PDB file of C-alpha atoms in Angstrom:
ATOM      1  CA  GLY A  16      29.665  -8.729 -26.512  1.00 46.00           C
ATOM      2  CA  PHE A  17      27.025  -9.110 -23.818  1.00 51.00           C
ATOM      3  CA  LEU A  18      25.366 -12.457 -23.371  1.00 55.00           C
ATOM      4  CA  ALA A  19      21.776 -12.110 -22.124  1.00 60.00           C
ATOM      5  CA  LEU A  20      20.608 -15.366 -20.629  1.00 64.00           C
ATOM      6  CA  PRO A  21      17.250 -15.770 -18.848  1.00 63.00           C
ATOM      7  CA  GLN A  22      19.165 -16.627 -15.658  1.00 70.00           C
ATOM      8  CA  PHE A  23      20.743 -13.154 -15.576  1.00 81.00           C
ATOM      9  CA  GLY A  24      17.339 -11.467 -15.902  1.00 82.00           C
ATOM     10  CA  ARG A  25      16.096 -13.509 -12.962  1.00 86.00           C
ATOM     11  CA  MET A  26      19.154 -12.586 -10.900  1.00 89.00           C
ATOM     12  CA  ILE A  27      18.725  -8.880 -11.607  1.00 90.00           C
ATOM     13  CA  THR A  28      14.979  -9.016 -10.904  1.00 90.00           C
ATOM     14  CA  ARG A  29      15.552 -10.993  -7.695  1.00 92.00           C
ATOM     15  CA  ASP A  30      18.153  -8.503  -6.446  1.00 93.00           C
ATOM     16  CA  LEU A  31      15.976  -5.495  -7.348  1.00 94.00           C
ATOM     17  CA  TYR A  32      13.030  -7.042  -5.507  1.00 95.00           C
ATOM     18  CA  ALA A  33      15.144  -7.776  -2.408  1.00 96.00           C
ATOM     19  CA  ASP A  34      16.558  -4.234  -2.266  1.00 96.00           C
ATOM     20  CA  MET A  35      13.186  -2.594  -2.838  1.00 96.00           C
ATOM     21  CA  HIS A  36      11.421  -4.812  -0.316  1.00 97.00           C
ATOM     22  CA  ALA A  37      13.992  -4.029   2.386  1.00 97.00           C
ATOM     23  CA  ALA A  38      13.474  -0.297   1.794  1.00 97.00           C
ATOM     24  CA  ALA A  39       9.686  -0.760   1.745  1.00 96.00           C
ATOM     25  CA  LEU A  40       9.688  -2.621   5.068  1.00 97.00           C
ATOM     26  CA  ALA A  41      11.619   0.248   6.650  1.00 97.00           C
ATOM     27  CA  ALA A  42       9.329   2.887   5.116  1.00 96.00           C
ATOM     28  CA  VAL A  43       6.035   1.353   6.274  1.00 96.00           C
ATOM     29  CA  ALA A  44       7.373   1.063   9.826  1.00 96.00           C
ATOM     30  CA  ASP A  45       8.543   4.695   9.951  1.00 97.00           C
ATOM     31  CA  PRO A  46       6.010   6.803  11.907  1.00 95.00           C
ATOM     32  CA  SER A  47       7.319  10.001  10.294  1.00 95.00           C
ATOM     33  CA  MET A  48       6.046   8.869   6.874  1.00 93.00           C
ATOM     34  CA  ASP A  49       2.602  10.224   6.040  1.00 89.00           C
ATOM     35  CA  PHE A  50       2.269   8.437   2.716  1.00 89.00           C
ATOM     36  CA  VAL A  51       4.128   5.461   1.242  1.00 92.00           C
ATOM     37  CA  PHE A  52       3.490   4.387  -2.350  1.00 91.00           C
ATOM     38  CA  LEU A  53       4.913   1.011  -3.317  1.00 92.00           C
ATOM     39  CA  HIS A  54       4.880  -0.544  -6.769  1.00 91.00           C
ATOM     40  CA  TYR A  55       6.252  -4.059  -6.927  1.00 92.00           C
ATOM     41  CA  GLY A  56       6.965  -5.782 -10.241  1.00 87.00           C
ATOM     42  CA  ILE A  57       5.533  -9.081  -9.038  1.00 89.00           C
ATOM     43  CA  PRO A  58       3.782 -11.217 -10.226  1.00 85.00           C
ATOM     44  CA  HIS A  59       5.248 -10.136 -13.599  1.00 85.00           C
ATOM     45  CA  SER A  60       7.859 -12.347 -15.236  1.00 85.00           C
ATOM     46  CA  PRO A  61      10.467 -13.501 -14.690  1.00 89.00           C
ATOM     47  CA  GLY A  62       9.590 -15.928 -11.937  1.00 90.00           C
ATOM     48  CA  ILE A  63      11.845 -15.276  -8.931  1.00 93.00           C
ATOM     49  CA  TYR A  64      10.122 -17.161  -6.106  1.00 95.00           C
ATOM     50  CA  ASP A  65       9.979 -20.823  -5.238  1.00 95.00           C
ATOM     51  CA  PRO A  66       6.890 -21.316  -3.049  1.00 95.00           C
ATOM     52  CA  ALA A  67       7.846 -24.899  -2.165  1.00 95.00           C
ATOM     53  CA  GLU A  68      11.143 -23.673  -0.682  1.00 94.00           C
ATOM     54  CA  HIS A  69       9.705 -20.336   0.569  1.00 96.00           C
ATOM     55  CA  ARG A  70      12.616 -18.398  -0.908  1.00 96.00           C
ATOM     56  CA  LEU A  71      13.725 -16.214  -3.778  1.00 95.00           C
ATOM     57  CA  SER A  72      15.163 -18.309  -6.559  1.00 92.00           C
ATOM     58  CA  THR A  73      16.742 -17.905  -9.967  1.00 86.00           C
ATOM     59  CA  ALA A  74      15.883 -21.454 -11.040  1.00 87.00           C
ATOM     60  CA  LEU A  75      14.330 -21.526 -14.481  1.00 77.00           C
ATOM     61  CA  SER A  76      10.622 -22.267 -14.552  1.00 79.00           C
ATOM     62  CA  SER A  77       7.795 -22.165 -17.021  1.00 85.00           C
ATOM     63  CA  ILE A  78       5.914 -18.902 -17.503  1.00 83.00           C
ATOM     64  CA  THR A  79       2.933 -20.373 -15.660  1.00 84.00           C
ATOM     65  CA  ALA A  80       4.972 -21.703 -12.717  1.00 89.00           C
ATOM     66  CA  GLY A  81       6.866 -18.412 -12.545  1.00 89.00           C
ATOM     67  CA  TYR A  82       3.640 -16.411 -12.478  1.00 87.00           C
ATOM     68  CA  TYR A  83       2.064 -18.532  -9.745  1.00 90.00           C
ATOM     69  CA  GLY A  84       5.309 -18.480  -7.763  1.00 94.00           C
ATOM     70  CA  ASN A  85       5.455 -14.699  -8.016  1.00 92.00           C
ATOM     71  CA  LEU A  86       1.790 -14.510  -7.032  1.00 92.00           C
ATOM     72  CA  ALA A  87       2.714 -16.411  -3.852  1.00 95.00           C
ATOM     73  CA  LEU A  88       5.554 -13.913  -3.370  1.00 96.00           C
ATOM     74  CA  ALA A  89       3.079 -11.029  -3.695  1.00 94.00           C
ATOM     75  CA  ASP A  90       0.990 -12.604  -0.923  1.00 95.00           C
ATOM     76  CA  ARG A  91       4.070 -13.106   1.265  1.00 97.00           C
ATOM     77  CA  THR A  92       5.219  -9.541   0.564  1.00 96.00           C
ATOM     78  CA  LEU A  93       1.892  -8.036   1.622  1.00 94.00           C
ATOM     79  CA  GLY A  94       1.939 -10.152   4.778  1.00 95.00           C
ATOM     80  CA  GLU A  95       5.432  -8.960   5.679  1.00 97.00           C
ATOM     81  CA  LEU A  96       4.468  -5.326   5.100  1.00 96.00           C
ATOM     82  CA  SER A  97       1.412  -5.771   7.309  1.00 94.00           C
ATOM     83  CA  VAL A  98       3.512  -7.347  10.084  1.00 96.00           C
ATOM     84  CA  GLU A  99       5.960  -4.417  10.007  1.00 97.00           C
ATOM     85  CA  VAL A 100       3.106  -1.912  10.271  1.00 95.00           C
ATOM     86  CA  GLY A 101       1.769  -3.837  13.261  1.00 94.00           C
ATOM     87  CA  LYS A 102       5.149  -4.079  14.985  1.00 97.00           C
ATOM     88  CA  ALA A 103       5.571  -0.315  14.592  1.00 96.00           C
ATOM     89  CA  GLY A 104       2.194   0.265  16.282  1.00 95.00           C
ATOM     90  CA  LEU A 105       0.787   1.924  13.168  1.00 93.00           C
ATOM     91  CA  ARG A 106      -2.026  -0.498  12.311  1.00 90.00           C
ATOM     92  CA  ALA A 107      -4.866   1.785  13.490  1.00 89.00           C
ATOM     93  CA  SER A 108      -3.584   4.738  11.470  1.00 89.00           C
ATOM     94  CA  THR A 109      -2.607   2.888   8.291  1.00 90.00           C
ATOM     95  CA  ALA A 110      -4.727   2.252   5.214  1.00 86.00           C
ATOM     96  CA  PHE A 111      -3.728  -0.226   2.507  1.00 87.00           C
ATOM     97  CA  ILE A 112      -4.824  -0.095  -1.116  1.00 86.00           C
ATOM     98  CA  LEU A 113      -3.833  -3.149  -3.120  1.00 87.00           C
ATOM     99  CA  THR A 114      -4.415  -3.289  -6.836  1.00 86.00           C
ATOM    100  CA  SER A 115      -2.709  -4.196 -10.085  1.00 83.00           C
ATOM    101  CA  ASP A 116      -1.600  -2.250 -13.113  1.00 80.00           C
ATOM    102  CA  HIS A 117      -3.561  -4.526 -15.469  1.00 80.00           C
ATOM    103  CA  TRP A 118      -5.466  -7.780 -15.766  1.00 79.00           C
ATOM    104  CA  TRP A 119      -3.701 -11.118 -16.167  1.00 77.00           C
ATOM    105  CA  ARG A 120      -3.097 -10.993 -19.901  1.00 79.00           C
ATOM    106  CA  LYS A 121      -2.462 -14.721 -20.163  1.00 76.00           C
ATOM    107  CA  SER A 122      -5.839 -15.669 -18.652  1.00 71.00           C
ATOM    108  CA  PRO A 123      -7.293 -16.619 -22.078  1.00 68.00           C
ATOM    109  CA  TRP A 124      -4.691 -19.406 -22.293  1.00 71.00           C
ATOM    110  CA  PHE A 125      -6.191 -21.005 -19.194  1.00 70.00           C
ATOM    111  CA  GLU A 126      -9.834 -19.941 -19.170  1.00 68.00           C
ATOM    112  CA  ARG A 127     -10.552 -19.527 -22.909  1.00 76.00           C
ATOM    113  CA  GLU A 128     -12.094 -16.112 -22.232  1.00 81.00           C
ATOM    114  CA  PRO A 129     -10.156 -13.052 -21.127  1.00 81.00           C
ATOM    115  CA  ASP A 130     -10.755 -12.035 -17.528  1.00 78.00           C
ATOM    116  CA  TYR A 131     -10.308  -8.275 -17.443  1.00 79.00           C
ATOM    117  CA  ARG A 132     -10.759  -7.940 -13.695  1.00 79.00           C
ATOM    118  CA  VAL A 133      -7.942  -6.559 -11.565  1.00 81.00           C
ATOM    119  CA  PRO A 134      -7.741  -7.042  -7.818  1.00 81.00           C
ATOM    120  CA  LEU A 135      -8.723  -4.137  -5.622  1.00 82.00           C
ATOM    121  CA  ILE A 136      -8.554  -4.442  -1.865  1.00 83.00           C
ATOM    122  CA  ILE A 137      -8.908  -1.431   0.380  1.00 83.00           C
ATOM    123  CA  ARG A 138      -8.253  -1.795   4.079  1.00 83.00           C
ATOM    124  CA  ALA A 139      -9.290   1.433   5.720  1.00 79.00           C
ATOM    125  CA  ARG A 140      -7.765   2.703   8.924  1.00 75.00           C
ATOM    126  CA  ASN A 141      -9.129   1.257  12.166  1.00 70.00           C
ATOM    127  CA  ASP A 142     -10.332  -1.989  10.535  1.00 64.00           C
ATOM    128  CA  GLY A 143     -13.931  -1.090   9.748  1.00 68.00           C
ATOM    129  CA  PRO A 144     -16.498  -3.658   8.642  1.00 75.00           C
ATOM    130  CA  THR A 145     -15.806  -5.731   5.534  1.00 77.00           C
ATOM    131  CA  ALA A 146     -17.790  -5.060   2.379  1.00 79.00           C
ATOM    132  CA  ARG A 147     -17.680  -6.612  -1.072  1.00 80.00           C
ATOM    133  CA  VAL A 148     -18.500  -4.374  -4.000  1.00 78.00           C
ATOM    134  CA  ALA A 149     -19.266  -6.029  -7.310  1.00 79.00           C
ATOM    135  CA  ALA A 150     -19.638  -2.819  -9.334  1.00 79.00           C
ATOM    136  CA  PRO A 151     -17.013  -2.147 -12.014  1.00 76.00           C
ATOM    137  CA  LEU A 152     -14.425   0.465 -11.101  1.00 76.00           C
ATOM    138  CA  CYS A 153     -11.679   2.046 -13.154  1.00 77.00           C
ATOM    139  CA  THR A 154      -8.579   1.948 -10.957  1.00 77.00           C
ATOM    140  CA  VAL A 155      -7.467   5.290 -12.420  1.00 77.00           C
ATOM    141  CA  ASN A 156     -10.248   6.773 -10.266  1.00 79.00           C
ATOM    142  CA  LEU A 157      -8.282   5.767  -7.162  1.00 80.00           C
ATOM    143  CA  ARG A 158      -6.152   8.853  -7.708  1.00 79.00           C
ATOM    144  CA  GLY A 159      -8.831  11.000  -6.091  1.00 80.00           C
ATOM    145  CA  LEU A 160      -9.203   8.622  -3.159  1.00 75.00           C
ATOM    146  CA  VAL A 161      -5.468   8.619  -2.501  1.00 75.00           C
ATOM    147  CA  SER A 162      -5.277  12.393  -2.838  1.00 75.00           C
TER     148      SER A 162
END
């Protein structure tokens, strides 16, 4: 039989992340690519990042610690992607759209009320002025923007 322990799920998730991230770093630095779509599984469970050690980890952690660790990994990942774009000299011609596939479903455990917001950050090419928009937006509508 097959024994499914949480540790094995973390190992598989860690290895998938590492392989995908290596391919993503190469893709965003390739000037022949006109469009790169990346979908990372972080900050979803299982937790695979230890922010105190700044490294991928398969150490067991609570759901909350795993989520916050993976959230730190998402921040690190975006930073590394941005650095690769810069090193390739593609910053002026690259736009980033960062969002999530859903709200943090466990927010009611911490805030008593669900928080249905999802992050949406758009960095247009050539670093235009910063604007904050408070109006609700359905992220499905981004399809037209990307097209």
